[in-house]
Coordinates of N, CA and C in Angstrom, one line a residue:
M1 N 6.9 17.1 27.4 CA 6.7 15.9 26.5 C 7.8 14.9 26.8
T2 N 7.4 13.7 26.9 CA 8.4 12.6 27.2 C 9.2 12.3 26.0
T3 N 10.3 11.5 26.3 CA 11.2 11.1 25.2 C 10.4 10.2 24.2
A4 N 9.6 9.3 24.7 CA 8.8 8.5 23.8 C 7.9 9.3 23.0
A5 N 7.2 10.3 23.6 CA 6.3 11.1 22.8 C 7.0 11.9 21.7
R6 N 8.2 12.4 22.1 CA 9.0 13.2 21.1 C 9.4 12.3 19.9
W7 N 9.8 11.0 20.3 CA 10.2 10.1 19.2 C 9.0 9.8 18.3
A8 N 7.8 9.5 18.9 CA 6.6 9.2 18.1 C 6.3 10.4 17.2
R9 N 6.4 11.6 17.8 CA 6.1 12.8 17.0 C 7.0 12.9 15.8
A10 N 8.3 12.7 16.0 CA 9.3 12.7 15.0 C 9.1 11.6 13.9
E11 N 8.7 10.5 14.4 CA 8.5 9.3 13.5 C 7.2 9.4 12.7
W12 N 6.1 9.7 13.4 CA 4.8 9.6 12.7 C 4.1 11.0 12.6
G13 N 4.7 12.1 13.1 CA 4.0 13.3 13.1 C 3.5 13.8 11.8
R14 N 4.4 13.8 10.7 CA 4.0 14.3 9.4 C 2.9 13.4 8.9
L15 N 3.0 12.1 9.1 CA 2.0 11.1 8.6 C 0.7 11.4 9.2
Y16 N 0.7 11.5 10.6 CA -0.5 11.7 11.3 C -1.2 13.0 10.9
D17 N -0.5 14.1 10.7 CA -1.0 15.4 10.3 C -1.7 15.3 9.0
T18 N -1.0 14.6 8.0 CA -1.6 14.5 6.7 C -2.9 13.7 6.7
V19 N -2.9 12.6 7.4 CA -4.1 11.7 7.4 C -5.2 12.5 8.1
R20 N -4.9 13.1 9.2 CA -6.0 13.9 9.9 C -6.6 15.0 9.1
A21 N -5.7 15.7 8.4 CA -6.2 16.8 7.6 C -7.0 16.3 6.4
G22 N -6.6 15.2 5.8 CA -7.3 14.6 4.7 C -8.7 14.1 5.1
L23 N -8.8 13.4 6.2 CA -10.1 13.0 6.7 C -11.0 14.1 7.1
A24 N -10.4 15.2 7.7 CA -11.2 16.3 8.1 C -11.8 17.1 6.9
E25 N -11.0 17.1 5.9 CA -11.5 17.9 4.7 C -12.4 17.1 3.8
R26 N -12.2 15.8 3.6 CA -13.0 15.1 2.6 C -13.8 13.9 3.3
R27 N -13.5 13.6 4.5 CA -14.2 12.5 5.2 C -14.1 11.2 4.4
A28 N -15.2 10.5 4.2 CA -15.2 9.2 3.6 C -14.6 9.3 2.1
G29 N -14.8 10.5 1.5 CA -14.3 10.6 0.1 C -12.8 10.5 0.0
A30 N -12.1 10.7 1.1 CA -10.7 10.6 1.1 C -10.2 9.2 0.9
V31 N -11.0 8.2 1.3 CA -10.7 6.8 1.2 C -11.7 6.0 0.4
A32 N -12.2 6.6 -0.6 CA -13.3 6.0 -1.4 C -12.8 4.7 -2.0
V33 N -11.6 4.7 -2.6 CA -11.0 3.5 -3.2 C -10.8 2.4 -2.2
T34 N -10.3 2.8 -1.0 CA -10.1 1.9 0.1 C -11.4 1.2 0.5
L35 N -12.4 1.9 0.7 CA -13.7 1.3 1.1 C -14.2 0.4 0.0
C36 N -14.0 0.7 -1.2 CA -14.4 -0.2 -2.3 C -13.5 -1.5 -2.2
A37 N -12.2 -1.3 -1.9 CA -11.3 -2.5 -1.8 C -11.7 -3.4 -0.7
V38 N -12.1 -2.8 0.5 CA -12.5 -3.6 1.6 C -13.8 -4.4 1.3
C39 N -14.7 -3.7 0.7 CA -16.0 -4.4 0.3 C -15.7 -5.5 -0.7
L40 N -14.9 -5.3 -1.7 CA -14.6 -6.3 -2.7 C -13.9 -7.5 -2.0
T41 N -13.0 -7.2 -1.1 CA -12.3 -8.3 -0.5 C -13.2 -9.1 0.4
G42 N -14.2 -8.5 1.1 CA -15.2 -9.2 1.9 C -16.1 -10.0 1.0
V43 N -16.5 -9.4 -0.1 CA -17.5 -10.2 -1.0 C -16.8 -11.4 -1.6
L44 N -15.5 -11.2 -2.0 CA -14.8 -12.4 -2.6 C -14.6 -13.5 -1.6
H45 N -14.3 -13.1 -0.3 CA -14.2 -14.1 0.7 C -15.5 -14.8 0.9
V46 N -16.6 -14.2 1.0 CA -17.9 -14.8 1.2 C -18.2 -15.8 0.0
V47 N -17.9 -15.3 -1.2 CA -18.3 -16.0 -2.4 C -17.4 -17.3 -2.5
Q48 N -16.2 -17.2 -2.1 CA -15.3 -18.4 -2.3 C -15.5 -19.4 -1.2
Q49 N -16.4 -19.2 -0.2 CA -16.7 -20.2 0.8 C -17.7 -21.2 0.2
W50 N -18.3 -20.9 -0.9 CA -19.3 -21.8 -1.5 C -18.6 -22.6 -2.7
P51 N -18.9 -23.8 -2.9 CA -18.3 -24.6 -3.9 C -18.4 -23.9 -5.3
W52 N -19.5 -23.4 -5.6 CA -19.7 -22.7 -6.9 C -18.9 -21.4 -7.0
G53 N -18.7 -20.8 -5.8 CA -18.0 -19.5 -5.8 C -16.5 -19.7 -5.8
M54 N -16.0 -20.8 -5.2 CA -14.6 -21.0 -5.1 C -14.0 -21.1 -6.5
R55 N -14.6 -21.9 -7.3 CA -14.1 -22.1 -8.7 C -14.1 -20.8 -9.5
G56 N -15.2 -20.0 -9.3 CA -15.2 -18.7 -10.0 C -14.2 -17.7 -9.6
V57 N -14.0 -17.6 -8.3 CA -12.9 -16.7 -7.7 C -11.6 -17.2 -8.2
R58 N -11.3 -18.5 -8.1 CA -10.0 -19.0 -8.6 C -9.8 -18.7 -10.0
D59 N -10.8 -18.9 -10.9 CA -10.6 -18.7 -12.3 C -10.4 -17.2 -12.6
L60 N -10.9 -16.3 -11.8 CA -10.7 -14.9 -12.1 C -9.6 -14.2 -11.4
G61 N -9.3 -14.7 -10.2 CA -8.3 -13.9 -9.4 C -7.2 -14.7 -8.7
A62 N -7.1 -16.0 -8.9 CA -6.1 -16.8 -8.3 C -4.9 -17.0 -9.3
V63 N -3.7 -16.6 -8.8 CA -2.5 -16.6 -9.6 C -1.6 -17.7 -9.1
R64 N -1.1 -18.6 -9.9 CA -0.1 -19.6 -9.6 C 1.0 -19.5 -10.6
A65 N 2.2 -19.9 -10.2 CA 3.3 -19.9 -11.1 C 3.2 -20.9 -12.2
E66 N 2.4 -21.9 -12.1 CA 2.2 -22.9 -13.1 C 1.3 -22.4 -14.2
D67 N 0.6 -21.3 -14.0 CA -0.3 -20.7 -15.0 C 0.5 -20.1 -16.1
P68 N -0.1 -20.0 -17.3 CA 0.6 -19.2 -18.4 C 0.7 -17.8 -17.9
L69 N 1.8 -17.2 -18.4 CA 2.1 -15.8 -17.9 C 1.0 -14.8 -18.3
W70 N 0.5 -14.9 -19.5 CA -0.6 -14.0 -19.9 C -1.8 -14.1 -19.1
L71 N -2.1 -15.4 -18.6 CA -3.3 -15.6 -17.8 C -3.0 -15.0 -16.4
A72 N -1.8 -15.2 -15.9 CA -1.5 -14.6 -14.6 C -1.6 -13.1 -14.6
L73 N -1.1 -12.5 -15.7 CA -1.2 -11.0 -15.7 C -2.6 -10.5 -15.8
L74 N -3.5 -11.3 -16.4 CA -4.9 -10.9 -16.5 C -5.5 -11.0 -15.1
R75 N -5.1 -12.0 -14.3 CA -5.7 -12.3 -13.0 C -5.1 -11.4 -11.9
T76 N -4.0 -10.9 -12.1 CA -3.3 -10.2 -11.1 C -4.0 -9.0 -10.5
P77 N -4.7 -8.1 -11.3 CA -5.4 -7.0 -10.6 C -6.5 -7.5 -9.6
L78 N -7.2 -8.5 -10.0 CA -8.2 -9.0 -9.0 C -7.6 -9.7 -7.9
S79 N -6.5 -10.4 -8.1 CA -5.8 -11.1 -7.1 C -5.4 -10.3 -5.9
L80 N -5.3 -9.0 -6.1 CA -5.0 -8.1 -4.9 C -6.1 -8.2 -3.8
F81 N -7.3 -8.6 -4.2 CA -8.4 -8.5 -3.3 C -9.0 -9.9 -3.0
V82 N -8.2 -10.9 -3.3 CA -8.7 -12.3 -3.0 C -7.9 -12.8 -1.8
P83 N -8.6 -12.8 -0.6 CA -7.9 -13.2 0.6 C -7.7 -14.8 0.6
A84 N -6.7 -15.2 1.4 CA -6.5 -16.6 1.5 C -7.7 -17.3 2.2
P85 N -8.3 -18.3 1.7 CA -9.5 -18.9 2.3 C -9.2 -19.6 3.6
D86 N -8.0 -19.9 3.9 CA -7.7 -20.7 5.1 C -7.2 -19.8 6.2
L87 N -7.2 -18.4 6.0 CA -6.8 -17.5 7.0 C -7.9 -16.6 7.4
P88 N -7.9 -16.0 8.7 CA -9.0 -15.2 9.1 C -9.1 -14.0 8.2
V89 N -10.3 -13.8 7.6 CA -10.5 -12.7 6.7 C -10.5 -11.3 7.4
W90 N -10.8 -11.3 8.7 CA -10.8 -10.0 9.4 C -9.4 -9.4 9.4
G91 N -8.4 -10.2 9.5 CA -7.1 -9.6 9.5 C -6.8 -9.0 8.1
A92 N -7.2 -9.6 7.0 CA -7.0 -9.0 5.7 C -7.8 -7.7 5.6
L93 N -9.0 -7.7 6.0 CA -9.8 -6.5 5.9 C -9.3 -5.3 6.7
V94 N -8.8 -5.6 7.9 CA -8.2 -4.5 8.7 C -6.9 -4.0 8.1
Q95 N -6.1 -4.9 7.5 CA -4.9 -4.5 6.9 C -5.2 -3.6 5.7
V96 N -6.2 -4.0 4.8 CA -6.5 -3.2 3.7 C -7.1 -1.9 4.1
L97 N -8.0 -1.9 5.1 CA -8.6 -0.6 5.5 C -7.6 0.4 6.0
L98 N -6.7 -0.1 6.9 CA -5.7 0.8 7.5 C -4.6 1.3 6.5
V99 N -4.0 0.3 5.8 CA -2.8 0.6 5.0 C -3.3 1.2 3.7
F100 N -4.2 0.7 3.0 CA -4.7 1.3 1.8 C -5.3 2.7 2.1
G101 N -6.0 2.8 3.2 CA -6.6 4.1 3.5 C -5.6 5.2 3.7
I102 N -4.5 4.9 4.5 CA -3.5 5.9 4.8 C -2.8 6.2 3.5
A103 N -2.5 5.1 2.7 CA -1.8 5.4 1.4 C -2.6 6.2 0.4
E104 N -3.9 6.0 0.4 CA -4.8 6.7 -0.5 C -4.8 8.2 -0.1
I105 N -4.8 8.5 1.1 CA -4.7 9.9 1.6 C -3.4 10.5 1.3
C106 N -2.3 9.8 1.5 CA -1.0 10.3 1.4 C -0.4 10.3 0.0
L107 N -0.7 9.3 -0.7 CA -0.2 9.2 -2.1 C -1.1 9.5 -3.2
G108 N -2.4 9.5 -2.9 CA -3.4 9.6 -4.0 C -3.9 8.3 -4.4
R109 N -5.1 8.3 -5.1 CA -5.7 7.0 -5.5 C -4.9 6.3 -6.5
W110 N -4.5 7.0 -7.6 CA -3.8 6.2 -8.7 C -2.4 5.7 -8.3
R111 N -1.7 6.5 -7.5 CA -0.4 6.1 -7.0 C -0.5 4.9 -6.1
T112 N -1.5 4.9 -5.2 CA -1.8 3.8 -4.3 C -2.0 2.5 -5.1
L113 N -2.9 2.6 -6.1 CA -3.2 1.4 -6.9 C -2.0 1.0 -7.7
A114 N -1.2 1.9 -8.2 CA 0.0 1.6 -9.0 C 1.0 0.9 -8.1
V115 N 1.3 1.4 -6.9 CA 2.2 0.7 -6.0 C 1.7 -0.7 -5.6
A116 N 0.4 -0.8 -5.3 CA -0.2 -2.0 -4.9 C 0.0 -3.1 -6.0
Y117 N -0.3 -2.6 -7.2 CA -0.2 -3.6 -8.3 C 1.3 -4.0 -8.6
A118 N 2.2 -3.0 -8.5 CA 3.6 -3.3 -8.7 C 4.1 -4.3 -7.7
A119 N 3.7 -4.1 -6.4 CA 4.2 -5.0 -5.3 C 3.6 -6.4 -5.6
T120 N 2.3 -6.5 -5.9 CA 1.8 -7.9 -6.2 C 2.4 -8.5 -7.4
L121 N 2.6 -7.7 -8.4 CA 3.2 -8.3 -9.7 C 4.6 -8.8 -9.4
A122 N 5.3 -8.0 -8.6 CA 6.7 -8.4 -8.3 C 6.7 -9.8 -7.6
G123 N 5.8 -10.0 -6.7 CA 5.7 -11.3 -6.0 C 5.4 -12.4 -7.0
T124 N 4.4 -12.1 -7.9 CA 4.0 -13.1 -8.9 C 5.1 -13.5 -9.8
L125 N 5.9 -12.5 -10.3 CA 7.0 -12.8 -11.2 C 8.2 -13.5 -10.5
Y126 N 8.4 -13.1 -9.2 CA 9.5 -13.7 -8.5 C 9.2 -15.2 -8.3
A127 N 8.0 -15.6 -8.1 CA 7.7 -17.0 -7.9 C 8.1 -17.8 -9.1
R128 N 7.9 -17.3 -10.3 CA 8.3 -18.0 -11.5 C 9.8 -18.1 -11.6
V129 N 10.5 -17.0 -11.3 CA 11.9 -17.0 -11.4 C 12.5 -17.9 -10.3
G130 N 12.0 -17.9 -9.1 CA 12.5 -18.8 -8.1 C 12.3 -20.2 -8.4
I131 N 11.2 -20.6 -9.0 CA 11.0 -22.0 -9.4 C 11.9 -22.4 -10.5
A132 N 12.2 -21.5 -11.4 CA 13.2 -21.8 -12.5 C 14.6 -22.0 -11.9
L133 N 14.9 -21.2 -10.9 CA 16.2 -21.4 -10.3 C 16.4 -22.7 -9.5
G134 N 15.3 -23.1 -8.9 CA 15.3 -24.4 -8.2 C 15.7 -24.2 -6.7
P135 N 15.5 -25.2 -5.9 CA 15.7 -25.2 -4.5 C 17.2 -25.1 -4.1
G136 N 18.1 -25.4 -5.0 CA 19.5 -25.3 -4.7 C 20.1 -23.9 -4.7
H137 N 19.3 -23.0 -5.3 CA 19.8 -21.6 -5.4 C 19.3 -20.8 -4.2
P138 N 20.1 -19.8 -3.7 CA 19.6 -19.0 -2.5 C 18.3 -18.4 -2.7
L139 N 18.0 -18.0 -4.0 CA 16.7 -17.3 -4.3 C 15.7 -18.3 -4.9
G140 N 16.1 -19.6 -4.9 CA 15.2 -20.5 -5.6 C 14.1 -21.0 -4.8
L141 N 13.1 -21.7 -5.4 CA 12.0 -22.3 -4.8 C 11.8 -23.7 -5.2
P142 N 11.1 -24.5 -4.4 CA 10.8 -25.9 -4.9 C 9.8 -25.9 -5.9
A143 N 9.8 -26.9 -6.7 CA 8.8 -27.0 -7.8 C 7.4 -27.1 -7.3
S144 N 7.2 -27.6 -6.1 CA 5.8 -27.7 -5.6 C 5.1 -26.3 -5.4
D145 N 5.9 -25.3 -5.3 CA 5.4 -23.9 -5.1 C 4.7 -23.4 -6.3
A146 N 4.9 -24.1 -7.4 CA 4.2 -23.6 -8.7 C 2.7 -23.8 -8.6
R147 N 2.2 -24.7 -7.7 CA 0.8 -24.9 -7.5 C 0.2 -24.1 -6.4
V148 N 1.0 -23.3 -5.7 CA 0.5 -22.5 -4.5 C 0.0 -21.1 -5.1
V149 N -1.2 -20.8 -4.5 CA -1.8 -19.5 -4.9 C -1.0 -18.3 -4.3
D150 N -0.9 -17.2 -5.0 CA -0.1 -16.1 -4.5 C -0.7 -15.5 -3.3
T151 N -0.1 -14.4 -2.8 CA -0.4 -13.9 -1.5 C -1.6 -13.1 -1.3
G152 N -2.4 -12.7 -2.4 CA -3.5 -11.9 -2.3 C -3.2 -10.5 -1.9
P153 N -3.9 -9.8 -1.0 CA -3.6 -8.4 -0.7 C -2.4 -8.2 0.1
S154 N -1.8 -9.2 0.7 CA -0.8 -9.0 1.7 C 0.5 -8.3 1.1
A155 N 0.9 -8.8 -0.1 CA 2.1 -8.2 -0.8 C 1.8 -6.7 -1.1
A156 N 0.6 -6.3 -1.5 CA 0.3 -4.9 -1.7 C 0.3 -4.1 -0.4
V157 N -0.2 -4.7 0.6 CA -0.2 -4.0 1.9 C 1.2 -3.8 2.4
V158 N 2.1 -4.8 2.3 CA 3.5 -4.6 2.7 C 4.2 -3.5 1.9
G159 N 4.0 -3.6 0.6 CA 4.7 -2.6 -0.3 C 4.2 -1.2 0.0
L160 N 2.9 -1.0 0.2 CA 2.4 0.3 0.5 C 2.8 0.8 1.8
A161 N 2.9 0.0 2.8 CA 3.4 0.4 4.1 C 4.8 0.9 4.0
V162 N 5.7 0.3 3.3 CA 7.1 0.7 3.2 C 7.1 2.0 2.4
V163 N 6.4 2.2 1.3 CA 6.5 3.4 0.6 C 6.0 4.6 1.3
V164 N 4.8 4.4 2.0 CA 4.3 5.6 2.8 C 5.2 5.9 3.9
A165 N 5.7 4.9 4.6 CA 6.6 5.2 5.7 C 7.9 6.0 5.3
L166 N 8.5 5.6 4.1 CA 9.6 6.3 3.6 C 9.3 7.7 3.2
R167 N 8.1 7.8 2.5 CA 7.7 9.1 2.0 C 7.5 10.1 3.1
Y168 N 7.1 9.7 4.2 CA 6.8 10.6 5.3 C 7.8 10.5 6.5
G169 N 9.0 10.1 6.2 CA 10.1 10.1 7.1 C 10.0 9.1 8.2
A170 N 9.1 8.1 8.2 CA 9.0 7.1 9.2 C 10.0 5.9 8.9
R171 N 11.3 6.2 8.9 CA 12.2 5.2 8.4 C 12.3 4.0 9.4
V172 N 12.2 4.3 10.6 CA 12.2 3.2 11.6 C 11.1 2.2 11.3
T173 N 9.9 2.8 11.0 CA 8.7 1.9 10.7 C 8.9 1.1 9.4
A174 N 9.5 1.8 8.4 CA 9.8 1.1 7.2 C 10.8 -0.1 7.4
G175 N 11.8 0.2 8.2 CA 12.8 -0.8 8.5 C 12.1 -2.0 9.3
A176 N 11.2 -1.6 10.2 CA 10.6 -2.7 11.0 C 9.7 -3.6 10.2
V177 N 9.0 -3.0 9.2 CA 8.2 -3.8 8.3 C 9.1 -4.8 7.5
A178 N 10.2 -4.3 7.0 CA 11.1 -5.1 6.2 C 11.7 -6.2 7.1
L179 N 12.1 -5.9 8.3 CA 12.7 -6.9 9.2 C 11.6 -7.9 9.6
A180 N 10.4 -7.5 9.7 CA 9.4 -8.5 10.1 C 9.2 -9.5 8.9
M181 N 9.3 -9.0 7.7 CA 9.1 -9.9 6.6 C 10.3 -10.9 6.5
V182 N 11.5 -10.4 6.8 CA 12.7 -11.3 6.8 C 12.5 -12.3 7.9
A183 N 12.0 -11.9 9.1 CA 11.8 -12.9 10.2 C 10.8 -13.9 9.8
E184 N 9.8 -13.5 9.0 CA 8.7 -14.4 8.5 C 9.4 -15.5 7.7
V185 N 10.3 -15.1 6.8 CA 10.9 -16.1 5.9 C 11.8 -17.1 6.8
L186 N 12.5 -16.5 7.8 CA 13.4 -17.3 8.6 C 12.7 -18.3 9.5
V187 N 11.5 -17.8 10.0 CA 10.8 -18.7 10.9 C 9.9 -19.7 10.2
K188 N 9.2 -19.2 9.1 CA 8.3 -20.0 8.4 C 8.6 -19.9 6.9
E189 N 9.4 -20.8 6.4 CA 9.9 -20.8 5.0 C 8.7 -21.1 4.1
N190 N 8.1 -20.1 3.4 CA 7.0 -20.4 2.5 C 7.1 -19.4 1.3
L191 N 6.2 -19.7 0.4 CA 6.2 -18.8 -0.8 C 5.7 -17.4 -0.5
A192 N 4.7 -17.3 0.4 CA 4.2 -15.9 0.8 C 5.3 -15.0 1.3
G193 N 6.1 -15.6 2.2 CA 7.2 -14.7 2.8 C 8.1 -14.3 1.8
R194 N 8.5 -15.2 0.8 CA 9.4 -14.8 -0.2 C 8.8 -13.7 -1.1
E195 N 7.5 -13.9 -1.4 CA 6.8 -12.9 -2.3 C 6.8 -11.5 -1.6
H196 N 6.6 -11.5 -0.2 CA 6.6 -10.2 0.5 C 8.0 -9.5 0.3
L197 N 9.0 -10.3 0.4 CA 10.4 -9.7 0.3 C 10.5 -9.2 -1.2
A198 N 10.0 -9.9 -2.1 CA 10.1 -9.4 -3.5 C 9.3 -8.1 -3.7
A199 N 8.2 -8.1 -3.0 CA 7.4 -6.8 -3.1 C 8.1 -5.7 -2.5
I200 N 8.8 -5.9 -1.4 CA 9.5 -4.8 -0.8 C 10.7 -4.3 -1.7
A201 N 11.4 -5.3 -2.2 CA 12.5 -4.9 -3.1 C 12.0 -4.1 -4.3
A202 N 10.8 -4.5 -4.9 CA 10.3 -3.8 -6.0 C 9.9 -2.4 -5.7
V203 N 9.2 -2.2 -4.6 CA 8.8 -0.8 -4.2 C 10.0 0.1 -3.8
L204 N 11.0 -0.5 -3.3 CA 12.2 0.2 -2.9 C 12.9 0.7 -4.2
V205 N 12.9 -0.1 -5.2 CA 13.5 0.3 -6.5 C 12.6 1.5 -7.1
L206 N 11.3 1.3 -7.1 CA 10.4 2.4 -7.6 C 10.6 3.7 -6.8
Y207 N 10.7 3.6 -5.5 CA 10.9 4.7 -4.7 C 12.2 5.4 -5.0
A208 N 13.3 4.7 -5.2 CA 14.6 5.2 -5.5 C 14.5 5.9 -6.9
L209 N 13.9 5.3 -7.8 CA 13.8 5.9 -9.2 C 13.0 7.2 -9.1
C210 N 11.9 7.2 -8.4 CA 11.1 8.4 -8.3 C 11.9 9.5 -7.6
G211 N 12.7 9.1 -6.5 CA 13.5 10.1 -5.9 C 14.6 10.7 -6.8
A212 N 15.2 9.9 -7.6 CA 16.2 10.3 -8.5 C 15.6 11.2 -9.6
R213 N 14.4 10.9 -10.0 CA 13.7 11.7 -11.0 C 13.4 13.1 -10.4
R214 N 13.0 13.2 -9.2 CA 12.7 14.5 -8.6 C 14.0 15.3 -8.4
R215 N 15.1 14.6 -8.0 CA 16.3 15.4 -7.8 C 16.9 15.9 -9.1
H216 N 16.6 15.2 -10.2 CA 17.2 15.7 -11.5 C 16.2 16.5 -12.3
A217 N 15.0 16.7 -11.8 CA 14.0 17.5 -12.5 C 14.4 19.0 -12.5
P218 N 14.1 19.8 -13.5 CA 14.3 21.2 -13.5 C 13.7 21.9 -12.3
C219 N 14.3 23.0 -11.9 CA 13.8 23.6 -10.7 C 12.4 24.0 -10.8
G220 N 12.0 24.5 -12.0 CA 10.6 24.9 -12.2 C 9.6 23.7 -12.1
A221 N 10.1 22.6 -12.5 CA 9.2 21.4 -12.4 C 9.0 20.9 -11.0
R222 N 10.0 21.2 -10.1 CA 9.9 20.7 -8.8 C 8.9 21.5 -8.0
Q223 N 8.7 22.8 -8.3 CA 7.9 23.7 -7.5 C 6.4 23.5 -8.0
R224 N 5.7 22.7 -7.2 CA 4.3 22.4 -7.5 C 3.5 23.6 -6.9
P225 N 2.4 23.9 -7.5 CA 1.5 24.9 -6.8 C 1.1 24.4 -5.5
R226 N 1.2 25.3 -4.5 CA 0.9 24.9 -3.1 C -0.6 25.2 -2.9
S227 N -1.3 24.3 -2.2 CA -2.7 24.6 -1.9 C -2.8 25.7 -0.9
S228 N -4.0 26.2 -0.7 CA -4.1 27.3 0.2 C -3.9 26.9 1.7
G229 N -3.9 25.6 2.0 CA -3.7 25.2 3.3 C -2.3 24.7 3.5
A230 N -1.4 24.8 2.5 CA -0.1 24.2 2.7 C 0.7 24.9 3.7
G231 N 1.4 24.2 4.6 CA 2.3 24.8 5.6 C 1.6 25.2 6.8
S232 N 0.2 25.2 6.9 CA -0.5 25.6 8.0 C -0.9 24.5 8.9
G233 N -0.9 23.3 8.4 CA -1.4 22.2 9.2 C -2.9 22.1 9.2
L234 N -3.6 23.0 8.4 CA -5.1 23.0 8.4 C -5.5 22.6 7.0
P235 N -6.7 22.1 6.8 CA -7.3 21.9 5.5 C -7.3 23.2 4.7
P236 N -7.4 23.2 3.4 CA -7.3 24.4 2.6 C -8.4 25.4 3.0
S237 N -9.7 24.9 3.3 CA -10.7 25.9 3.6 C -10.5 26.6 4.9
Q238 N -10.0 25.8 5.9 CA -9.8 26.5 7.2 C -8.6 27.4 7.1
S239 N -7.5 27.0 6.4 CA -6.3 27.8 6.3 C -6.6 29.2 5.6
S240 N -7.4 29.1 4.5 CA -7.8 30.4 3.9 C -8.6 31.3 4.7
S241 N -9.5 30.6 5.5 CA -10.4 31.4 6.4 C -9.5 32.1 7.5
A242 N -8.5 31.3 8.0 CA -7.6 31.9 9.0 C -6.9 33.1 8.5
R243 N -6.4 33.0 7.2 CA -5.7 34.1 6.6 C -6.6 35.3 6.4
R244 N -7.9 35.1 6.0 CA -8.8 36.2 5.9 C -9.0 36.9 7.2
G245 N -9.1 36.0 8.2 CA -9.4 36.6 9.6 C -8.2 37.5 10.0
R246 N -7.0 37.1 9.8 CA -5.8 37.9 10.1 C -5.8 39.2 9.3
A247 N -6.1 39.1 8.0 CA -6.1 40.3 7.2 C -7.2 41.3 7.7
Q248 N -8.4 40.7 8.1 CA -9.4 41.6 8.5 C -9.0 42.3 9.8
R249 N -8.4 41.5 10.7 CA -8.0 42.1 12.0 C -7.0 43.2 11.8
R250 N -6.1 43.1 10.8 CA -5.1 44.1 10.5 C -5.8 45.4 10.0
S251 N -6.9 45.1 9.1 CA -7.6 46.3 8.5 C -8.4 47.1 9.5
W252 N -8.8 46.4 10.6 CA -9.6 47.1 11.6 C -8.7 48.0 12.5
R253 N -7.4 47.8 12.5 CA -6.6 48.6 13.4 C -6.4 50.0 12.9

């Protein structure tokens, strides 16, 4: 095995094994929420290409800093799936399919949605704070950004990518995603780049809090019941079959 292959295995091995086992065991059911998210994103993109649809999508899922906070909070869940109308939709669909899909297998459906929502909400709230601080502040934003629509699914994608990478030991990948977002802000100063950084900061705080909670939990609470396939690298059904086979072979001797 070459040095590059060993590095790739060390960086992505756990993640790859988890995704492969999840897909082998449950197939499309393992990414059911992701498939729904991809379909919803595609439908919203098609609808907003029409004059009548554009207004409807904006009224239900477009979040701007100039909107009342209560209205922005109501629109934020749907805004996760509203792609930017001036950007290629295929890029957004591929990002949602890959990152949401991996996260759904590795984190579970509800945790994936919670992280995605937290990342998007962080970007939305940061825009309001940045505009209040003004362009003279290092974290401030110009007043014109109050009329800019938020990032859509991209903040959620970035937040999920960082959390999954950290959770499965791919720290170089997590760092690369963060550095890419910093480079985006340095090269192209815009609201979306700042919101991506706010999303990363928010999920890092959540990840640290969850890690601290696990470390301080009672020993009994940390020991979760292990599935029949845990530690074997096989889905539960195959792992249990393998153990039965070994037990039978021993009984025949």
